[in-house]
């Protein structure tokens, strides 16, 4: 039976981009279905009834949701160019930092700093700086989080590499100072410039327009409460 | 070299209990260090500088935090009595439901229903019911989430089995109605009664006293805002 592999994504979802990058790194062919989240397709709702979100990867009719879960599935199914290290302890560390990225870094930077103003934003900024410092320390002696090449944690944290400068531009503030986070700044540059990553990032002007509109809407909603 | 395995836990942490159960199921010997979270040991802070929480498993001097990450490490390190299934798709499903348990079920039940009152609690209850319905559906045709025996998802959701009735008693409400969730109610009973699980649950009266005090403190804090 021919393999059937479909990825439900949007043009801008950084969670879906993780899957795009992973499949391209592995050289796995797939079909893309672009979703409009304001008018979700019956297929998306059927394949991800719990979260109703992208990304969803459908492999021979079987759907998988949650981007980090999908990454592990891809790594276990197509074993060429592994994303996770082999050693159980190093695998645990990779899972730990990927989870830290979603639970802590993303929360403080996106929901705290980017979507807030004033005192709430200041508090979130302090938290975000602590989180980024952990990542800076984690990069000591390494080119990528995955070592000499891009791995699981790099893909999980990949949104940082391009989104930070978009958040900074839209919100008019500085988060990743090169003097304060030299390793993280260098990683962001090198990751973003890597061929597969670069070729699959949405256009910067479209992202800026989208995130400017999102931020305006969040701040307006908060102000009218 | 003799294996050195230490588990930092508290007597009541349901996250730490996952690790206790997993190690007992695998028959792995370990040393327990009981932490007092109001006065954390220097070792705990050194081993888990990011979250400063239990559980932390330290294997031959190397620390691992985050209970689901620890469970995967245990499963990859001691392969007898596997917790995760072998098939990549089934593994993905197990990871999905474990994450769903932490991100959604725990949030709606503990932070929403149990620690809130009035309208906020009512809204959280509706959400919790949706979440529990997904679990009910997932149990169709199965004895445990892991199939014929306790697996990864059972351990991840294990807190439900004993905590629901404690939450119900303390908050004076009903969450898991046997008519509405017959499979979940049966699973809760069978899981809680399993020898390794039962032998390693904290005493119910101590848990009730603890969670009564926690709830009183949360509600008092919310009222004084």
Coordinates of C-alpha atoms in Angstrom, one line a residue:
Chain A
X1 CA 0.0 0.0 0.0
X2 CA 1.3 3.4 -0.9
X3 CA 1.9 5.6 2.2
X4 CA -0.6 8.4 2.6
X5 CA 0.6 11.3 4.7
X6 CA -1.3 14.6 5.2
X7 CA -0.5 17.6 7.3
X8 CA -3.3 19.9 8.4
X9 CA -1.7 23.3 9.1
X10 CA -2.2 27.0 8.7
X11 CA 0.3 29.3 6.9
X12 CA 1.3 30.9 10.2
X13 CA 1.1 28.3 13.0
X14 CA 4.6 27.9 14.6
X15 CA 3.4 24.6 16.0
X16 CA 2.6 23.3 12.5
X17 CA 6.0 24.6 11.3
X18 CA 7.7 22.1 13.7
X19 CA 6.1 19.3 11.7
X20 CA 7.0 20.8 8.3
X21 CA 10.6 21.1 9.4
X22 CA 10.8 17.6 10.8
X23 CA 9.3 16.0 7.7
X24 CA 11.6 18.0 5.4
X25 CA 14.6 17.1 7.5
X26 CA 13.7 13.5 7.3
X27 CA 13.0 13.8 3.5
X28 CA 9.4 12.4 4.0
X29 CA 6.9 13.4 1.3
X30 CA 3.5 14.6 2.4
X31 CA 0.4 16.5 1.3
X32 CA -0.4 19.8 2.9
X33 CA -4.0 20.9 3.7
X34 CA -4.2 24.6 4.6
X35 CA -6.9 25.3 7.2
X36 CA -8.7 28.6 7.8
X37 CA -9.2 28.6 11.6
X38 CA -12.2 30.9 11.3
X39 CA -13.9 28.3 9.2
X40 CA -12.4 24.9 10.2
X41 CA -12.9 22.0 7.8
X42 CA -15.1 19.0 8.8
X43 CA -11.9 16.9 8.4
X44 CA -10.0 18.9 10.9
X45 CA -12.8 18.7 13.4
X46 CA -13.1 14.9 12.8
X47 CA -9.4 14.3 13.1
X48 CA -8.8 16.5 16.2
X49 CA -12.1 16.6 18.1
X50 CA -10.4 17.2 21.4
X51 CA -8.4 20.4 20.6
X52 CA -9.8 21.3 17.1
X53 CA -6.4 22.8 16.3
X54 CA -3.6 22.4 13.8
X55 CA -1.2 20.7 13.3
X56 CA -2.8 17.3 12.7
X57 CA -0.7 14.7 10.9
X58 CA -2.8 11.9 9.3
X59 CA -0.8 8.8 8.4
X60 CA -2.6 6.2 6.4
X61 CA -5.9 7.5 7.8
X62 CA -4.8 7.7 11.4
X63 CA -4.7 11.2 12.9
X64 CA -2.2 12.5 15.5
X65 CA -2.5 15.9 17.2
X66 CA -0.2 17.9 19.5
X67 CA 3.0 19.0 17.8
X68 CA 5.5 17.5 20.3
X69 CA 3.6 14.2 20.2
X70 CA 3.7 14.3 16.4
X71 CA 7.4 15.0 16.4
X72 CA 8.0 11.9 18.5
X73 CA 5.8 9.8 16.1
X74 CA 7.7 11.1 13.1
X75 CA 11.0 10.2 14.8
X76 CA 9.8 6.7 15.7
X77 CA 8.3 6.1 12.3
X78 CA 11.0 7.4 9.9
X79 CA 14.2 6.7 11.7
X80 CA 16.6 8.4 9.3
X81 CA 18.2 11.6 10.6
X82 CA 17.0 11.2 14.2
X83 CA 15.6 14.2 16.0
X84 CA 16.0 12.8 19.5
X85 CA 19.4 11.5 20.8
X86 CA 19.8 7.8 21.4
X87 CA 20.8 7.9 25.1
X88 CA 17.8 7.7 27.4
X89 CA 19.1 10.5 29.7
X90 CA 19.8 12.8 26.8
X91 CA 16.3 12.0 25.4
X92 CA 14.8 12.9 28.8
X93 CA 16.7 16.2 28.7
X94 CA 15.4 17.0 25.2
X95 CA 11.9 16.2 26.3
X96 CA 12.4 18.4 29.4
X97 CA 13.5 21.4 27.4
X98 CA 10.9 21.1 24.7
X99 CA 8.2 21.0 27.4
X100 CA 9.9 23.9 29.2
X101 CA 9.7 25.9 25.9
X102 CA 6.0 25.3 25.6
X103 CA 5.0 25.6 29.2
X104 CA 7.2 28.4 30.3
X105 CA 9.0 30.3 27.6
X106 CA 6.1 30.5 25.2
X107 CA 3.7 31.4 28.0
X108 CA 5.9 34.2 29.4
X109 CA 6.9 35.7 26.0
X110 CA 3.7 35.3 24.0
X111 CA 0.9 35.6 26.6
X112 CA 2.9 37.7 29.1
X113 CA 5.2 40.1 27.3
X114 CA 3.6 40.3 23.8
X115 CA -0.1 40.3 24.6
X116 CA 0.1 42.5 27.7
X117 CA 1.0 46.1 28.6
X118 CA 2.2 48.1 31.6
X119 CA 2.8 46.4 34.9
X120 CA 1.7 42.9 33.7
X121 CA 4.1 43.1 30.8
X122 CA 6.9 44.2 33.1
X123 CA 6.4 41.2 35.4
X124 CA 6.2 38.8 32.5
X125 CA 9.4 40.3 31.1
X126 CA 11.2 39.5 34.3
X127 CA 10.0 35.9 34.1
X128 CA 10.8 35.7 30.4
X129 CA 14.4 36.8 31.1
X130 CA 14.8 34.0 33.6
X131 CA 13.4 31.5 31.1
X132 CA 15.7 32.7 28.4
X133 CA 18.7 32.5 30.7
X134 CA 18.0 28.8 31.2
X135 CA 18.1 28.4 27.5
X136 CA 21.3 30.4 27.2
X137 CA 23.0 28.2 29.8
X138 CA 21.7 25.1 28.0
X139 CA 23.5 26.2 24.8
X140 CA 27.0 26.4 26.5
X141 CA 29.5 24.5 24.3
X142 CA 26.8 23.6 21.7
X143 CA 26.0 24.9 18.3
X144 CA 22.4 23.7 18.4
X145 CA 20.3 22.4 21.3
X146 CA 20.7 19.1 19.5
X147 CA 24.5 19.4 19.4
X148 CA 26.2 19.7 16.0
X149 CA 22.9 19.6 14.2
X150 CA 19.3 20.5 14.5
X151 CA 17.3 18.2 16.8
X152 CA 14.0 17.9 18.7
X153 CA 14.6 20.9 21.0
X154 CA 15.7 23.1 18.2
X155 CA 12.4 22.3 16.3
X156 CA 10.4 22.8 19.5
X157 CA 12.0 26.2 20.2
X158 CA 12.3 27.1 16.6
X159 CA 9.5 29.7 16.8
X160 CA 11.8 31.8 19.0
X161 CA 14.3 32.2 16.2
X162 CA 12.0 34.2 14.0
X163 CA 9.2 35.3 16.3
X164 CA 11.3 37.2 18.8
X165 CA 12.3 39.9 16.3
X166 CA 8.6 40.1 15.1
X167 CA 7.4 40.4 18.7
X168 CA 10.1 43.0 19.4
X169 CA 9.2 45.1 16.4
X170 CA 5.4 44.9 16.9
X171 CA 5.5 45.6 20.7
X172 CA 8.4 48.1 20.5
X173 CA 10.7 46.4 23.0
X174 CA 13.9 44.3 23.2
X175 CA 13.8 40.8 24.5
X176 CA 16.9 39.0 23.3
X177 CA 19.9 41.3 23.8
X178 CA 23.0 40.0 22.2
X179 CA 25.2 41.1 25.1
X180 CA 22.9 39.4 27.6
X181 CA 22.2 36.2 25.6
X182 CA 25.0 35.8 23.1
X183 CA 24.6 32.1 22.6
X184 CA 20.9 32.3 22.2
X185 CA 21.2 35.2 19.7
X186 CA 23.8 33.2 17.7
X187 CA 21.5 30.1 17.8
X188 CA 18.5 32.1 16.6
X189 CA 20.5 33.4 13.7
X190 CA 22.0 30.1 12.7
X191 CA 18.8 28.2 13.1
X192 CA 16.8 30.7 11.1
X193 CA 19.4 30.7 8.4
X194 CA 19.5 26.9 8.0
X195 CA 18.2 26.0 4.5
X196 CA 15.2 23.8 5.5
X197 CA 14.1 26.2 8.2
X198 CA 14.6 29.4 6.1
X199 CA 12.8 27.9 3.1
X200 CA 9.8 27.1 5.2
X201 CA 9.2 30.3 7.2
X202 CA 6.2 32.4 6.3
X203 CA 7.0 35.9 4.8
X204 CA 8.0 38.3 7.6
X205 CA 5.7 41.1 6.4
X206 CA 2.7 38.8 6.5
X207 CA 3.7 37.6 10.0
X208 CA 4.1 41.2 11.3
X209 CA 0.7 42.2 9.9
X210 CA -0.9 39.1 11.5
X211 CA 0.7 39.5 14.9
X212 CA 0.1 43.3 15.0
X213 CA -3.6 42.6 14.4
X214 CA -3.6 39.8 17.0
X215 CA -1.9 42.1 19.6
X216 CA -4.2 45.0 18.9
X217 CA -7.3 42.8 19.3
X218 CA -6.0 41.3 22.6
X219 CA -5.1 44.7 24.1
X220 CA -8.5 46.2 23.0
X221 CA -10.3 43.2 24.6
X222 CA -8.4 43.6 27.8
X223 CA -9.0 47.4 27.9
X224 CA -12.8 46.9 27.5
X225 CA -13.1 44.5 30.4
Chain B
X1 CA 29.2 0.3 39.6
X2 CA 26.1 -0.2 41.8
X3 CA 23.1 1.7 40.5
X4 CA 22.1 4.7 42.6
X5 CA 18.5 5.7 42.2
X6 CA 16.9 8.4 44.4
X7 CA 13.4 9.8 44.2
X8 CA 12.7 13.2 45.7
X9 CA 9.0 13.4 46.5
X10 CA 6.5 14.6 49.0
X11 CA 4.0 12.3 50.8
X12 CA 1.1 13.8 48.9
X13 CA 2.3 14.8 45.4
X14 CA 0.2 12.9 42.8
X15 CA 2.9 13.7 40.2
X16 CA 5.5 11.9 42.4
X17 CA 3.2 9.0 42.9
X18 CA 3.3 8.3 39.2
X19 CA 7.0 7.6 39.6
X20 CA 6.6 5.5 42.7
X21 CA 4.0 3.4 40.9
X22 CA 6.2 3.1 37.7
X23 CA 9.3 2.0 39.7
X24 CA 7.3 -0.5 41.8
X25 CA 5.6 -1.9 38.6
X26 CA 9.0 -2.4 37.1
X27 CA 10.4 -3.8 40.3
X28 CA 13.2 -1.3 40.4
X29 CA 14.7 -0.5 43.8
X30 CA 15.2 3.1 44.8
X31 CA 15.8 5.4 47.8
X32 CA 13.1 7.9 48.8
X33 CA 13.9 11.4 49.9
X34 CA 10.8 13.1 51.4
X35 CA 10.8 16.9 50.8
X36 CA 9.1 19.6 52.8
X37 CA 8.0 22.1 50.1
X38 CA 7.9 24.9 52.6
X39 CA 11.5 24.3 53.3
X40 CA 13.1 22.8 50.2
X41 CA 16.4 21.0 50.5
X42 CA 19.5 22.4 48.8
X43 CA 19.6 19.1 46.9
X44 CA 16.1 19.6 45.4
X45 CA 17.0 23.1 44.3
X46 CA 20.2 21.9 42.8
X47 CA 18.6 19.0 41.0
X48 CA 15.6 20.9 39.7
X49 CA 16.7 24.6 39.4
X50 CA 14.1 25.3 36.7
X51 CA 10.9 24.2 38.5
X52 CA 12.1 23.7 42.1
X53 CA 9.4 21.0 42.3
X54 CA 9.0 17.3 43.0
X55 CA 9.3 14.7 41.6
X56 CA 12.9 14.6 40.7
X57 CA 14.5 11.2 39.9
X58 CA 18.3 11.1 40.3
X59 CA 19.9 8.2 38.5
X60 CA 23.7 7.7 39.2
X61 CA 23.9 11.4 40.0
X62 CA 22.0 12.6 37.0
X63 CA 18.7 14.4 37.8
X64 CA 15.4 14.3 35.7
X65 CA 12.4 16.4 36.4
X66 CA 8.8 16.6 35.0
X67 CA 6.9 13.4 35.9
X68 CA 5.9 12.4 32.3
X69 CA 9.5 12.9 31.2
X70 CA 10.6 10.7 34.1
X71 CA 8.1 8.0 33.2
X72 CA 9.5 7.9 29.6
X73 CA 13.0 7.7 31.0
X74 CA 12.1 4.9 33.3
X75 CA 10.4 3.0 30.5
X76 CA 13.5 3.4 28.2
X77 CA 16.0 2.5 31.0
X78 CA 14.2 -0.5 32.6
X79 CA 12.5 -2.3 29.8
X80 CA 10.7 -5.0 31.7
X81 CA 6.9 -4.5 32.0
X82 CA 6.7 -1.7 29.4
X83 CA 4.5 1.3 30.2
X84 CA 4.2 2.5 26.7
X85 CA 3.0 0.3 23.9
X86 CA 5.4 -0.8 21.1
X87 CA 3.6 0.5 18.1
X88 CA 4.5 4.1 17.2
X89 CA 0.9 5.2 16.6
X90 CA -0.3 3.7 19.9
X91 CA 2.7 5.3 21.7
X92 CA 1.6 8.7 20.2
X93 CA -2.0 8.1 21.4
X94 CA -0.7 7.3 24.9
X95 CA 1.4 10.5 24.9
X96 CA -1.6 12.5 23.6
X97 CA -3.9 11.3 26.4
X98 CA -1.3 11.8 29.1
X99 CA -0.7 15.3 28.0
X100 CA -4.5 15.9 27.7
X101 CA -4.8 14.7 31.3
X102 CA -2.3 17.3 32.6
X103 CA -3.2 20.2 30.3
X104 CA -7.0 19.9 30.3
X105 CA -8.4 17.5 32.8
X106 CA -6.2 18.5 35.7
X107 CA -6.7 22.2 34.9
X108 CA -10.4 22.1 34.7
X109 CA -10.9 19.8 37.7
X110 CA -8.3 21.0 40.2
X111 CA -7.9 24.7 39.3
X112 CA -11.4 25.2 37.9
X113 CA -13.9 23.1 39.9
X114 CA -12.0 22.4 43.1
X115 CA -10.3 25.7 43.8
X116 CA -13.2 27.9 42.6
X117 CA -16.7 28.8 43.7
X118 CA -19.9 30.1 42.1
X119 CA -20.1 31.0 38.5
X120 CA -16.4 30.2 37.8
X121 CA -16.8 26.8 39.3
X122 CA -20.0 26.1 37.2
X123 CA -18.2 27.0 34.0
X124 CA -15.2 24.9 34.9
X125 CA -17.6 22.0 35.7
X126 CA -19.0 22.1 32.2
X127 CA -15.5 22.0 30.8
X128 CA -14.5 19.2 33.2
X129 CA -17.5 17.1 32.1
X130 CA -16.4 17.5 28.4
X131 CA -12.9 16.4 29.3
X132 CA -14.2 13.4 31.3
X133 CA -16.4 12.4 28.4
X134 CA -13.3 12.1 26.2
X135 CA -11.7 9.8 28.8
X136 CA -15.0 7.8 29.0
X137 CA -14.9 7.3 25.2
X138 CA -11.3 6.3 25.3
X139 CA -12.0 3.5 27.7
X140 CA -14.6 1.8 25.4
X141 CA -13.7 -1.9 25.0
X142 CA -10.7 -1.5 27.4
X143 CA -10.1 -2.5 31.0
X144 CA -7.3 0.0 31.5
X145 CA -6.2 2.9 29.3
X146 CA -3.2 0.7 28.6
X147 CA -5.4 -2.2 27.6
X148 CA -5.4 -5.3 29.7
X149 CA -2.9 -3.9 32.2
X150 CA -1.9 -0.6 33.7
X151 CA 0.2 1.5 31.4
X152 CA 1.5 5.1 30.8
X153 CA -1.9 6.8 30.5
X154 CA -3.2 4.9 33.6
X155 CA -0.3 6.2 35.7
X156 CA -0.6 9.7 34.2
X157 CA -4.3 9.8 35.0
X158 CA -4.0 7.8 38.2
X159 CA -4.6 10.9 40.4
X160 CA -8.2 10.9 39.2
X161 CA -8.9 7.5 40.7
X162 CA -8.5 8.6 44.3
X163 CA -8.6 12.3 44.1
X164 CA -12.0 12.7 42.5
X165 CA -13.8 11.3 45.6
X166 CA -11.6 13.5 47.8
X167 CA -12.5 16.6 45.8
X168 CA -16.1 15.6 45.8
X169 CA -16.2 15.2 49.5
X170 CA -14.3 18.4 50.3
X171 CA -16.1 20.6 47.8
X172 CA -19.5 19.0 48.4
X173 CA -20.3 18.2 44.8
X174 CA -20.4 15.2 42.4
X175 CA -18.1 15.0 39.4
X176 CA -17.9 11.4 38.2
X177 CA -21.5 10.1 38.2
X178 CA -21.6 6.3 37.6
X179 CA -24.6 6.6 35.3
X180 CA -22.9 9.3 33.2
X181 CA -19.4 7.8 33.2
X182 CA -19.7 4.1 33.9
X183 CA -16.4 3.1 32.3
X184 CA -14.5 5.8 34.0
X185 CA -16.0 5.0 37.3
X186 CA -15.2 1.3 36.9
X187 CA -11.6 2.2 35.8
X188 CA -11.2 4.4 38.9
X189 CA -12.3 1.6 41.1
X190 CA -10.2 -1.1 39.5
X191 CA -7.1 1.1 39.2
X192 CA -7.3 2.3 42.8
X193 CA -7.8 -1.3 44.0
X194 CA -4.7 -2.7 42.1
X195 CA -2.2 -3.9 44.6
X196 CA 0.8 -1.6 43.7
X197 CA -1.4 1.5 43.4
X198 CA -3.4 0.8 46.6
X199 CA -0.3 0.0 48.6
X200 CA 1.3 3.4 47.7
X201 CA -1.6 5.8 48.2
X202 CA -1.4 8.2 51.1
X203 CA -4.0 7.8 53.8
X204 CA -7.3 9.2 52.8
X205 CA -7.9 11.2 56.0
X206 CA -4.6 12.9 55.6
X207 CA -5.3 13.8 52.0
X208 CA -8.7 15.1 52.9
X209 CA -7.3 17.3 55.6
X210 CA -4.6 18.6 53.3
X211 CA -6.9 19.4 50.4
X212 CA -9.5 20.9 52.7
X213 CA -6.8 23.3 54.0
X214 CA -5.5 24.1 50.5
X215 CA -9.0 24.8 49.2
X216 CA -9.9 27.0 52.2
X217 CA -6.7 29.0 51.6
X218 CA -7.3 29.4 47.9
X219 CA -10.9 30.6 48.4
X220 CA -9.9 32.9 51.2
X221 CA -7.2 34.4 49.0
X222 CA -9.6 34.9 46.1
X223 CA -12.2 36.5 48.4
X224 CA -9.7 39.0 49.7
X225 CA -8.6 40.2 46.3

